[in-house]
Short mmCIF file of C-alpha atoms and ligand atoms in Angstrom, two decimals:
data_model
loop_
_atom_site.label_atom_id
_atom_site.label_comp_id
_atom_site.label_asym_id
_atom_site.label_seq_id
_atom_site.Cartn_x
_atom_site.Cartn_y
_atom_site.Cartn_z
CA MET M 6 -75.06 -49.83 112.07
CA ASP M 7 -75.96 -46.32 113.21
CA THR M 8 -73.19 -43.77 113.27
CA VAL M 9 -72.60 -43.02 116.91
CA PHE M 10 -69.56 -40.82 116.61
CA HIS M 11 -68.29 -37.97 114.46
CA ARG M 12 -66.15 -39.14 111.53
CA GLY M 13 -63.99 -36.06 111.13
CA ARG M 14 -61.48 -38.04 109.10
CA ARG M 15 -63.87 -38.33 106.11
CA LEU M 16 -62.97 -34.84 104.94
CA ARG M 17 -59.24 -35.29 105.61
CA ARG M 18 -58.69 -38.22 103.27
CA SER M 19 -56.92 -36.36 100.45
CA PRO M 20 -55.11 -33.08 99.89
CA GLN M 21 -57.94 -32.05 97.55
CA LEU M 22 -60.66 -32.69 100.13
CA ARG M 23 -58.67 -30.89 102.80
CA ALA M 24 -58.17 -27.91 100.50
CA LEU M 25 -61.88 -27.83 99.69
CA VAL M 26 -62.94 -27.47 103.32
CA ARG M 27 -60.02 -25.31 104.50
CA GLU M 28 -61.23 -22.36 106.59
CA THR M 29 -58.24 -20.02 106.45
CA ALA M 30 -56.51 -19.01 103.22
CA PRO M 31 -52.74 -19.44 102.89
CA LEU M 32 -50.49 -16.42 103.32
CA LEU M 33 -50.71 -13.65 100.75
CA ALA M 34 -47.70 -11.51 99.84
CA GLU M 35 -49.75 -8.34 100.16
CA GLU M 36 -50.64 -8.89 103.81
CA LEU M 37 -47.01 -9.12 104.97
CA ILE M 38 -45.07 -6.21 106.48
CA MET M 39 -41.29 -6.48 106.89
CA PRO M 40 -39.50 -4.53 109.66
CA TYR M 41 -36.10 -2.93 109.05
CA PHE M 42 -33.57 -1.36 111.42
CA VAL M 43 -31.86 1.62 109.82
CA VAL M 44 -28.65 3.03 111.29
CA GLU M 45 -27.53 6.63 111.01
CA THR M 46 -23.96 6.35 109.73
CA ASP M 47 -21.73 7.73 106.97
CA ASP M 48 -20.44 4.24 106.25
CA GLN M 49 -22.79 3.08 103.50
CA SER M 50 -21.36 -0.44 103.70
CA PHE M 51 -22.48 -0.76 107.33
CA ARG M 52 -24.41 -3.97 107.85
CA LYS M 53 -24.43 -5.85 111.13
CA GLU M 54 -26.37 -8.99 111.92
CA VAL M 55 -28.36 -8.79 115.15
CA ALA M 56 -26.83 -11.45 117.41
CA SER M 57 -30.16 -12.56 118.86
CA MET M 58 -32.04 -12.38 115.54
CA PRO M 59 -30.36 -14.56 112.91
CA GLY M 60 -30.89 -13.19 109.41
CA GLN M 61 -31.91 -9.71 110.64
CA TYR M 62 -29.57 -6.74 110.27
CA GLN M 63 -28.88 -3.21 111.34
CA LEU M 64 -28.47 -1.49 107.98
CA SER M 65 -27.04 1.78 106.70
CA LEU M 66 -29.21 3.63 104.18
CA GLY M 67 -27.11 2.18 101.35
CA GLN M 68 -27.54 -1.37 102.62
CA LEU M 69 -31.24 -0.82 103.26
CA GLU M 70 -31.74 0.09 99.64
CA GLY M 71 -30.11 -3.12 98.40
CA GLN M 72 -32.00 -5.23 100.93
CA VAL M 73 -35.39 -3.72 100.06
CA GLU M 74 -34.64 -4.02 96.35
CA GLN M 75 -34.36 -7.80 96.65
CA ALA M 76 -37.46 -8.03 98.79
CA VAL M 77 -39.52 -5.86 96.43
CA ASP M 78 -38.36 -8.02 93.52
CA ASN M 79 -39.71 -10.97 95.49
CA GLY M 80 -43.08 -9.28 95.97
CA LEU M 81 -42.78 -7.35 99.22
CA GLY M 82 -45.41 -4.62 99.42
CA ALA M 83 -44.94 -2.99 102.81
CA VAL M 84 -42.14 -2.16 105.25
CA LEU M 85 -42.00 -0.93 108.84
CA LEU M 86 -39.02 1.28 109.68
CA PHE M 87 -37.12 1.63 112.96
CA GLY M 88 -34.27 4.10 113.36
CA ILE M 89 -31.01 3.90 115.28
CA PRO M 90 -29.74 7.49 115.59
CA ALA M 91 -26.09 8.59 115.81
CA SER M 92 -26.79 10.36 119.10
CA LYS M 93 -29.46 10.25 121.79
CA ASP M 94 -30.64 12.84 124.30
CA ALA M 95 -33.30 13.37 126.97
CA GLN M 96 -35.72 15.03 124.49
CA ALA M 97 -35.35 12.40 121.74
CA SER M 98 -34.57 15.23 119.33
CA ALA M 99 -33.26 12.83 116.67
CA ALA M 100 -36.74 11.27 116.51
CA TYR M 101 -38.27 14.38 114.92
CA ALA M 102 -35.23 15.86 113.17
CA GLU M 103 -36.07 16.85 109.59
CA ASN M 104 -33.05 14.86 108.40
CA GLY M 105 -33.27 12.10 110.97
CA ILE M 106 -32.47 8.56 109.95
CA VAL M 107 -36.05 7.34 109.57
CA GLN M 108 -37.01 10.49 107.66
CA GLU M 109 -34.07 9.93 105.27
CA ALA M 110 -34.92 6.26 104.89
CA VAL M 111 -38.53 7.12 104.02
CA ARG M 112 -37.39 9.62 101.37
CA LEU M 113 -34.99 7.10 99.88
CA LEU M 114 -37.53 4.27 99.68
CA LYS M 115 -40.40 6.39 98.39
CA ARG M 116 -38.18 7.97 95.72
CA ARG M 117 -37.19 4.54 94.42
CA TRP M 118 -40.45 2.67 94.98
CA PRO M 119 -43.41 5.08 95.05
CA GLN M 120 -45.81 2.12 95.31
CA LEU M 121 -44.11 0.52 98.32
CA VAL M 122 -46.15 1.09 101.49
CA VAL M 123 -43.73 2.67 103.93
CA ILE M 124 -44.86 2.57 107.56
CA THR M 125 -42.85 4.23 110.33
CA ASP M 126 -42.71 3.19 113.96
CA VAL M 127 -43.37 6.34 115.99
CA CYS M 128 -41.69 6.09 119.37
CA LEU M 129 -39.00 7.85 121.34
CA CYS M 130 -37.16 5.00 123.10
CA GLU M 131 -34.51 4.53 120.40
CA TYR M 132 -33.76 8.28 120.57
CA MET M 133 -33.86 8.83 124.34
CA SER M 134 -30.60 8.60 126.30
CA HIS M 135 -32.53 6.66 128.99
CA GLY M 136 -34.33 4.33 126.60
CA HIS M 137 -37.89 5.02 127.77
CA CYS M 138 -40.74 5.75 125.37
CA GLY M 139 -41.51 9.15 126.91
CA ILE M 140 -40.04 12.05 128.86
CA LEU M 141 -38.56 10.91 132.17
CA THR M 142 -38.66 12.77 135.50
CA PRO M 143 -35.59 12.74 137.77
CA HIS M 144 -37.47 10.16 139.83
CA GLY M 145 -37.83 7.82 136.88
CA ALA M 146 -41.50 8.40 136.09
CA VAL M 147 -42.54 8.57 132.45
CA LEU M 148 -44.57 11.72 131.82
CA ASN M 149 -47.63 11.23 129.67
CA ASP M 150 -49.08 14.54 128.47
CA GLU M 151 -45.66 16.21 128.17
CA THR M 152 -44.59 13.41 125.81
CA LEU M 153 -47.53 13.82 123.40
CA PRO M 154 -46.20 16.88 121.51
CA LEU M 155 -42.91 15.07 120.84
CA LEU M 156 -44.74 12.05 119.44
CA ALA M 157 -46.92 14.31 117.32
CA LYS M 158 -43.84 16.15 115.98
CA THR M 159 -42.22 12.81 115.17
CA ALA M 160 -45.27 11.57 113.29
CA VAL M 161 -45.55 14.81 111.31
CA SER M 162 -41.87 14.67 110.35
CA HIS M 163 -42.38 11.12 109.07
CA ALA M 164 -45.42 12.18 107.06
CA ARG M 165 -43.46 15.13 105.63
CA ALA M 166 -40.76 12.74 104.47
CA GLY M 167 -43.45 10.76 102.66
CA ALA M 168 -44.48 7.97 105.04
CA ASP M 169 -47.67 6.20 103.95
CA MET M 170 -48.71 5.38 107.51
CA VAL M 171 -47.46 6.24 110.97
CA ALA M 172 -47.51 3.62 113.71
CA PRO M 173 -47.24 4.96 117.29
CA SER M 174 -45.87 2.27 119.61
CA ASP M 175 -45.25 4.28 122.78
CA MET M 176 -48.47 3.48 124.69
CA MET M 177 -48.92 7.01 126.07
CA ASP M 178 -52.58 7.84 126.65
CA GLY M 179 -54.09 10.20 124.11
CA ARG M 180 -51.31 9.93 121.55
CA VAL M 181 -53.54 8.83 118.69
CA ALA M 182 -55.68 11.95 119.12
CA ALA M 183 -52.58 14.15 119.44
CA ILE M 184 -51.01 12.68 116.32
CA ARG M 185 -54.24 12.81 114.30
CA GLN M 186 -54.73 16.45 115.22
CA ALA M 187 -51.13 17.38 114.40
CA LEU M 188 -51.25 15.60 111.04
CA ASP M 189 -54.54 17.23 110.09
CA ALA M 190 -53.32 20.66 111.15
CA VAL M 191 -50.53 20.61 108.57
CA GLY M 192 -52.57 19.03 105.79
CA PHE M 193 -51.81 15.32 106.18
CA VAL M 194 -55.47 14.41 106.49
CA GLN M 195 -54.87 11.38 104.26
CA THR M 196 -52.07 9.85 106.33
CA PRO M 197 -53.49 6.89 108.27
CA VAL M 198 -52.58 6.13 111.88
CA LEU M 199 -51.83 2.46 112.43
CA SER M 200 -51.91 2.38 116.19
CA TYR M 201 -50.17 -0.15 118.40
CA ALA M 202 -53.37 -0.08 120.42
CA VAL M 203 -52.85 -3.31 122.32
CA LYS M 204 -49.22 -3.61 123.31
CA TYR M 205 -48.26 -5.76 126.24
CA ALA M 206 -45.20 -5.32 128.47
CA SER M 207 -43.56 -8.43 127.11
CA ALA M 208 -40.33 -10.33 127.57
CA TYR M 209 -40.68 -11.33 123.92
CA TYR M 210 -39.28 -7.90 122.93
CA GLY M 211 -35.82 -8.84 124.26
CA PRO M 212 -34.05 -9.40 120.92
CA PHE M 213 -35.60 -6.22 119.46
CA ARG M 214 -33.96 -4.13 122.14
CA ASP M 215 -30.58 -5.47 120.94
CA ALA M 216 -31.53 -4.72 117.34
CA ALA M 217 -32.80 -1.20 118.01
CA GLU M 218 -30.46 -0.45 120.93
CA SER M 219 -33.48 0.72 122.87
CA ALA M 220 -33.44 -1.14 126.20
CA PRO M 221 -34.43 1.14 129.10
CA ALA M 222 -31.35 2.03 131.17
CA SER M 223 -33.35 1.51 134.34
CA GLY M 224 -36.77 0.21 135.26
CA ASP M 225 -39.17 -1.39 132.82
CA ARG M 226 -42.09 -0.40 130.61
CA LYS M 227 -44.84 -1.76 132.85
CA SER M 228 -46.22 1.67 133.76
CA TYR M 229 -47.21 2.23 130.13
CA GLN M 230 -47.38 -1.11 128.31
CA MET M 231 -50.20 -3.50 129.24
CA ASP M 232 -50.18 -6.24 131.86
CA SER M 233 -50.07 -9.58 130.06
CA ALA M 234 -52.73 -10.97 132.40
CA ASN M 235 -55.37 -8.64 130.97
CA ALA M 236 -57.78 -9.34 128.14
CA ARG M 237 -60.77 -7.06 128.84
CA GLU M 238 -58.40 -4.11 129.01
CA ALA M 239 -57.44 -4.79 125.39
CA LEU M 240 -60.98 -3.84 124.39
CA LEU M 241 -60.73 -0.56 126.31
CA GLU M 242 -57.47 0.28 124.56
CA ALA M 243 -58.71 -0.77 121.12
CA ARG M 244 -61.97 1.16 121.39
CA ALA M 245 -60.20 4.23 122.78
CA ASP M 246 -57.80 4.32 119.84
CA VAL M 247 -60.60 3.90 117.31
CA ALA M 248 -62.48 6.75 119.03
CA GLU M 249 -59.34 8.92 118.84
CA GLY M 250 -59.11 8.32 115.11
CA ALA M 251 -56.91 5.27 114.59
CA ASP M 252 -57.45 3.83 111.10
CA ALA M 253 -56.14 0.36 111.92
CA LEU M 254 -54.80 -1.36 115.03
CA ILE M 255 -51.81 -3.49 115.95
CA ILE M 256 -51.82 -6.21 118.57
CA LYS M 257 -48.46 -7.30 119.94
CA PRO M 258 -46.96 -9.73 120.70
CA ALA M 259 -48.99 -12.01 118.46
CA GLY M 260 -48.61 -15.76 119.05
CA PRO M 261 -49.16 -15.85 122.83
CA TYR M 262 -52.06 -13.39 122.40
CA GLY M 263 -54.25 -15.18 119.86
CA ASP M 264 -57.19 -14.86 122.24
CA ILE M 265 -56.72 -11.08 122.24
CA ILE M 266 -56.62 -10.90 118.44
CA ARG M 267 -59.92 -12.78 118.27
CA LEU M 268 -61.49 -10.69 121.03
CA VAL M 269 -60.55 -7.39 119.39
CA ARG M 270 -61.48 -8.68 115.91
CA ASP M 271 -65.00 -9.40 117.14
CA ALA M 272 -65.33 -6.04 118.89
CA VAL M 273 -64.05 -3.40 116.45
CA ASP M 274 -64.41 -3.00 112.69
CA VAL M 275 -61.09 -1.42 111.70
CA PRO M 276 -58.39 -3.55 110.05
CA LEU M 277 -56.22 -5.49 112.50
CA CYS M 278 -52.55 -6.19 112.31
CA ALA M 279 -50.73 -8.82 114.39
CA TYR M 280 -47.07 -8.18 115.18
CA GLN M 281 -45.07 -11.39 115.49
CA VAL M 282 -42.32 -9.85 117.61
CA SER M 283 -38.60 -10.41 117.84
CA GLY M 284 -38.71 -13.05 120.57
CA GLU M 285 -41.26 -15.10 118.65
CA TYR M 286 -39.01 -14.93 115.58
CA SER M 287 -35.82 -15.76 117.49
CA MET M 288 -37.33 -18.75 119.27
CA ILE M 289 -38.47 -20.31 116.01
CA CYS M 290 -35.05 -19.67 114.45
CA ALA M 291 -33.18 -21.07 117.45
CA ALA M 292 -35.18 -24.29 117.57
CA GLY M 293 -34.92 -24.58 113.81
CA GLN M 294 -31.13 -24.13 113.85
CA ASN M 295 -30.88 -26.86 116.47
CA GLY M 296 -32.89 -29.22 114.34
CA TRP M 297 -35.51 -29.44 117.06
CA ILE M 298 -38.36 -28.27 114.85
CA ASP M 299 -39.00 -27.93 111.13
CA GLN M 300 -38.41 -24.17 110.95
CA LYS M 301 -40.23 -23.56 107.69
CA ALA M 302 -43.32 -25.50 108.79
CA VAL M 303 -43.44 -23.87 112.23
CA MET M 304 -42.97 -20.42 110.71
CA LEU M 305 -45.95 -20.93 108.40
CA GLU M 306 -48.06 -22.52 111.14
CA SER M 307 -47.33 -19.62 113.51
CA LEU M 308 -48.48 -17.07 110.93
CA LEU M 309 -51.51 -19.05 109.81
CA GLY M 310 -52.55 -19.11 113.47
CA LEU M 311 -52.56 -15.32 113.51
CA LYS M 312 -54.75 -15.15 110.42
CA ARG M 313 -57.09 -17.76 111.92
CA ALA M 314 -57.29 -15.62 115.07
CA GLY M 315 -58.53 -12.74 112.90
CA ALA M 316 -55.53 -10.67 111.81
CA ASP M 317 -55.79 -8.96 108.41
CA MET M 318 -52.10 -7.98 108.20
CA LEU M 319 -48.98 -9.48 109.68
CA ILE M 320 -45.79 -7.75 110.75
CA THR M 321 -43.16 -10.47 110.79
CA TYR M 322 -39.38 -10.71 110.48
CA PHE M 323 -40.05 -13.77 108.34
CA ALA M 324 -41.73 -11.68 105.61
CA GLU M 325 -38.61 -11.39 103.43
CA GLY M 326 -37.77 -15.07 103.77
CA ILE M 327 -41.31 -16.21 103.02
CA LEU M 328 -41.34 -14.21 99.79
CA ARG M 329 -37.82 -15.31 98.84
CA GLN M 330 -38.87 -18.94 99.21
CA GLY M 331 -42.12 -18.42 97.34
CA LEU M 332 -44.21 -19.43 100.35
CA ALA M 333 -46.89 -16.74 99.93
CA ARG M 334 -49.27 -16.31 97.02
C1 PBG O 5 -40.67 0.60 120.49
C2 PBG O 5 -41.01 -0.76 119.99
C3 PBG O 5 -40.68 -2.01 120.54
C4 PBG O 5 -41.12 -2.97 119.64
C5 PBG O 5 -41.75 -2.29 118.60
N1 PBG O 5 -41.69 -0.94 118.83
C6 PBG O 5 -39.90 -2.35 121.74
C7 PBG O 5 -40.43 -2.08 123.09
O1 PBG O 5 -41.53 -1.61 123.29
O2 PBG O 5 -39.65 -2.33 124.01
C8 PBG O 5 -40.94 -4.46 119.80
C9 PBG O 5 -40.80 -5.22 118.52
C10 PBG O 5 -40.22 -6.58 118.61
O3 PBG O 5 -39.92 -7.11 119.70
O4 PBG O 5 -40.06 -7.17 117.54
N2 PBG O 5 -41.48 1.04 121.54
ZN1 ZN O 6 -40.68 2.92 122.61
#
């Protein structure tokens, strides 16, 4: 009898056959980046679980060191740092203070683990009294060009502390060029810019704003972060950042934007990072805790999907857990 239909099951008959024809490699330890929230406090025992992110903590410097030590022992190679300052103002001065919390955290980690890749999130929202990512007018508008020097100062202060890469997440226009220029001007020509080039105004950031205490006091971020309905615009943003000197790009959120990861992957040649954001993490944890899904399996499937979409690196709050459980090679 002639074969009249596709017998896809032939190559699925055993684990060995499935492995032989598998298109996407399993997770590697070296492509995972773990975010940490570091709190400026004298209490070195300070450690507070984020209510909406089970297993994630706000950490003092002392606690950060212990936490990273375990993770590094388990094979962690890269971290992304967020700071929670002791005080905020309308100029975000704690963001670029020489002895700011992120700057101190970078020094601490690089002193102990020179090989660890330390990436810093460059933004002002955690340091602004109003919680926006740029300078605010009395009428509530976020100023673009006036914000750029503050972002550049912040990035330079991170590089001075020893950051291996700076990752601007503010979505002001022209910030990659401003940061590149500022870094070069003081000799940090070798510090790469990992730009959050494609960052959507997303409700999936909700839990993060608890963790980083960075929710805007009024309004939203829609005048600077992208409209989630737009795909073509992602190419404009990605190409603009590459033209301004970005060395690698971040797309975020990740899971609901797999089409965007693929689109950008096919259009630009720099390395791409997918950021599985707080809401994606919390939803998987919540369903897992309820016994509604197999948390471990869904976690791995969600990340494999990002690699399949074309991501080279993954920022995920699951990074520590994956390494602890030996789920990455
Ligand atoms: C700061 C920043 C945010 C995230 C990363 N950097 C929050 C925001 O833009 O509101 C979100 C990360 C997450 O949800 O895990 N601009
Ligand atoms: Zn911000």
